[in-house]
């Protein structure tokens, strides 16, 4: 057994890139970093250069852990590859030099001699991208070396199996031959040999497979499978670099916000074999449970298998605790090493290992991906264990994962035994979800719909692969019948915070027939099922779901008490009704940053008055309609002020395009056209429909409908988002502003009278010029004075504006003379800065993202260079005029972590977001405050 001494803390050697052991020509870039024999050129801090895997291998090597030696070709080579569509001679030279060093250390030659050196060639970017890029194993095998391997291991079956795997991987990854070409050959051979399992093929059968694979290569790639190991290596390296740019890797980077320009490193490493027999094996694990955070040694392994068998989910592995029974020494050594790795990295580790003939090798270690629940639990444990400080702990939860705490649970009262299709699935990612079955990723995309709220679908697969990523993204939940807790489906959904049951072996999935069978029942596409990702159950039908577990929420609250002191900016909520305002306060909102008053008019009892107000063409009738709306608005505002108890309530005056309240033009035209031939039943229906517009009997329709159409046509706009909305409405119809201002101040005075403080901020939308602000501000202030005089009571209030147009940012200095606060409406500001229609951007956005024209959706995360720059200018100019100007944001960006960080950096006073994102925003704001402090503290960084 290998004994390893790993210091608990600093095990990074202090060598820098300039003092490396492999020679670099003066002035030339160091492309290749060697590791092996107890030392490495690189270290764990060099993730930018070596990628996560390369940095981890260097770090473990330096610490004296049993790591197969090799070298890492750094990310700059990948960037060079992207720029020049190839690599320079210097990369080849350094690689050959490192290979020679590896050969001499191992006492072997690549693919030559009695004991040939075989290597793996793997990608490894700075941020882990599980399964997205390509890997080639067993490189160095050819027609000669396979015989040497057979002889040396005394295991011809193993040798031929390794060779056929190489041809298959190389054929697919390097020579671009469809996987199915090889699968068909392999399956045909199994059929011929009447075996269900790969292991049923003996050495001879595998030799036949190899011969057919080689023929297939010749046919499809128009060349022979390369026999020269050095040529294999160069081609494999280039293919792995190329895989950085494959579609699924690009897609993964896009949804995970990873920069395309980072590039991947390539790791070339001496092969160790987990498939040499029953004293060999391979596995993966976590130092703590990545789903729950429990402090369990957690993982899976397979005896007599290669790494890909575990992660691909093809064979279902056994729990790692079983290893203790079959190889206690190796198990203890693994526990010892991984415990020390965790202490060293001060974080939960996700590791990969291989056992070759009873000897343990560590292949990888990295900070493990985990659910939000696990992130908080592990962070709290580690603070209690004295491993990390509270300050460090608050970075351990990704603000986007806060949502995990709010995921639904299955209502046990609604679980009848006959509905449970299986309870033996793996609880891969927590939460419960109800949805309709789809069997392919493409079907999921097609059926999910285009709205923000997707149709609830459950993607059911035997196993998922990286090619399914687009379907997984839109599905509400994922169910697989194969694979373990570290299978693709499990890892990816956990990262997405999406419910997943994996490896549900009692469920048979036939993707081709689009059918799922369980307990003798057949389920087809569109059938409803319920998943419980917290326990691993699958149930038929739509089961009842319950809101999240308060115990977990309590843990989050505890965690938040550590984060909160670092937060410098306020967090308000966008809420229009008292119920949402109360919810927001439960989540810790410190005010309402946006009340969209038009949402109050859509209620059944209000819309007729609103329509009457819009349809009239004279001020008198408009005032009459507004008078009816006034008490309703006042009651709404009273509710909001009471719910917020003196916290700021920012009320925006009416903003929507008016036609949104009226019947659709096209529908009216059709109804008018059909009137001539309509029977009495149809006419009766039309009378009912148009009653509120004055249709009392069938005879009225002839007059009412054309008049209505005429008014709808008058109000019709070609670009309503740039049209008669925002302050333009209040300027053309000042009585609307008057009514709203009156409702606000009468409400404030009434609440104040009850002894409850109020803090109203009246917000004028879509301002482009200071004159607009003057016009609307004057009305609001006049009405305020009138109400205060009438009621004999005065309350504090502010009048300010939304900054939603580029012009407003540029003339912010002028606008601030009139406006007492600014709230950046970044939805409209993004729309008008890019000239993208908010509602139609999805026609171009997918292509823009795929082509890399935009890195991310600017309506989700703030575009710092353009929109952000305008925000910066707006704040700077506004505060020059009014140094104490209150500044916030109320566009969707206010709840998105990277945008919240930006708002902190530009000195906003608060962000405002939907109630369910308040905690996310609070944590993001705290992290922004803490990282600023950490950077300021004697050069420490996060
Ligand atoms: C905005 O434009 O950012 C905003 C909050 O207003 P709305 O989304 O209502 O246009
Ligand atoms: Mg707006």
PDB file of C-alpha atoms and ligand atoms in Angstrom, residues 652 655 725 804 828 838, ligand 2:
ATOM      1  CA  UNK A 652     -45.273  53.908 -10.877  1.00  0.00           C
ATOM      2  CA  UNK A 655     -47.540  52.762 -18.214  1.00  0.00           C
ATOM      3  CA  UNK A 725     -47.306  54.797 -22.993  1.00  0.00           C
ATOM      4  CA  UNK A 804     -35.576  53.707 -19.247  1.00  0.00           C
ATOM      5  CA  UNK A 828     -36.915  49.170 -21.483  1.00  0.00           C
ATOM      6  CA  UNK A 838     -38.483  42.996 -25.713  1.00  0.00           C
TER       7      UNK A 838
HETATM    8 MG1  LIG B   2     -40.432  49.939 -18.489  1.00  0.00          MG
END
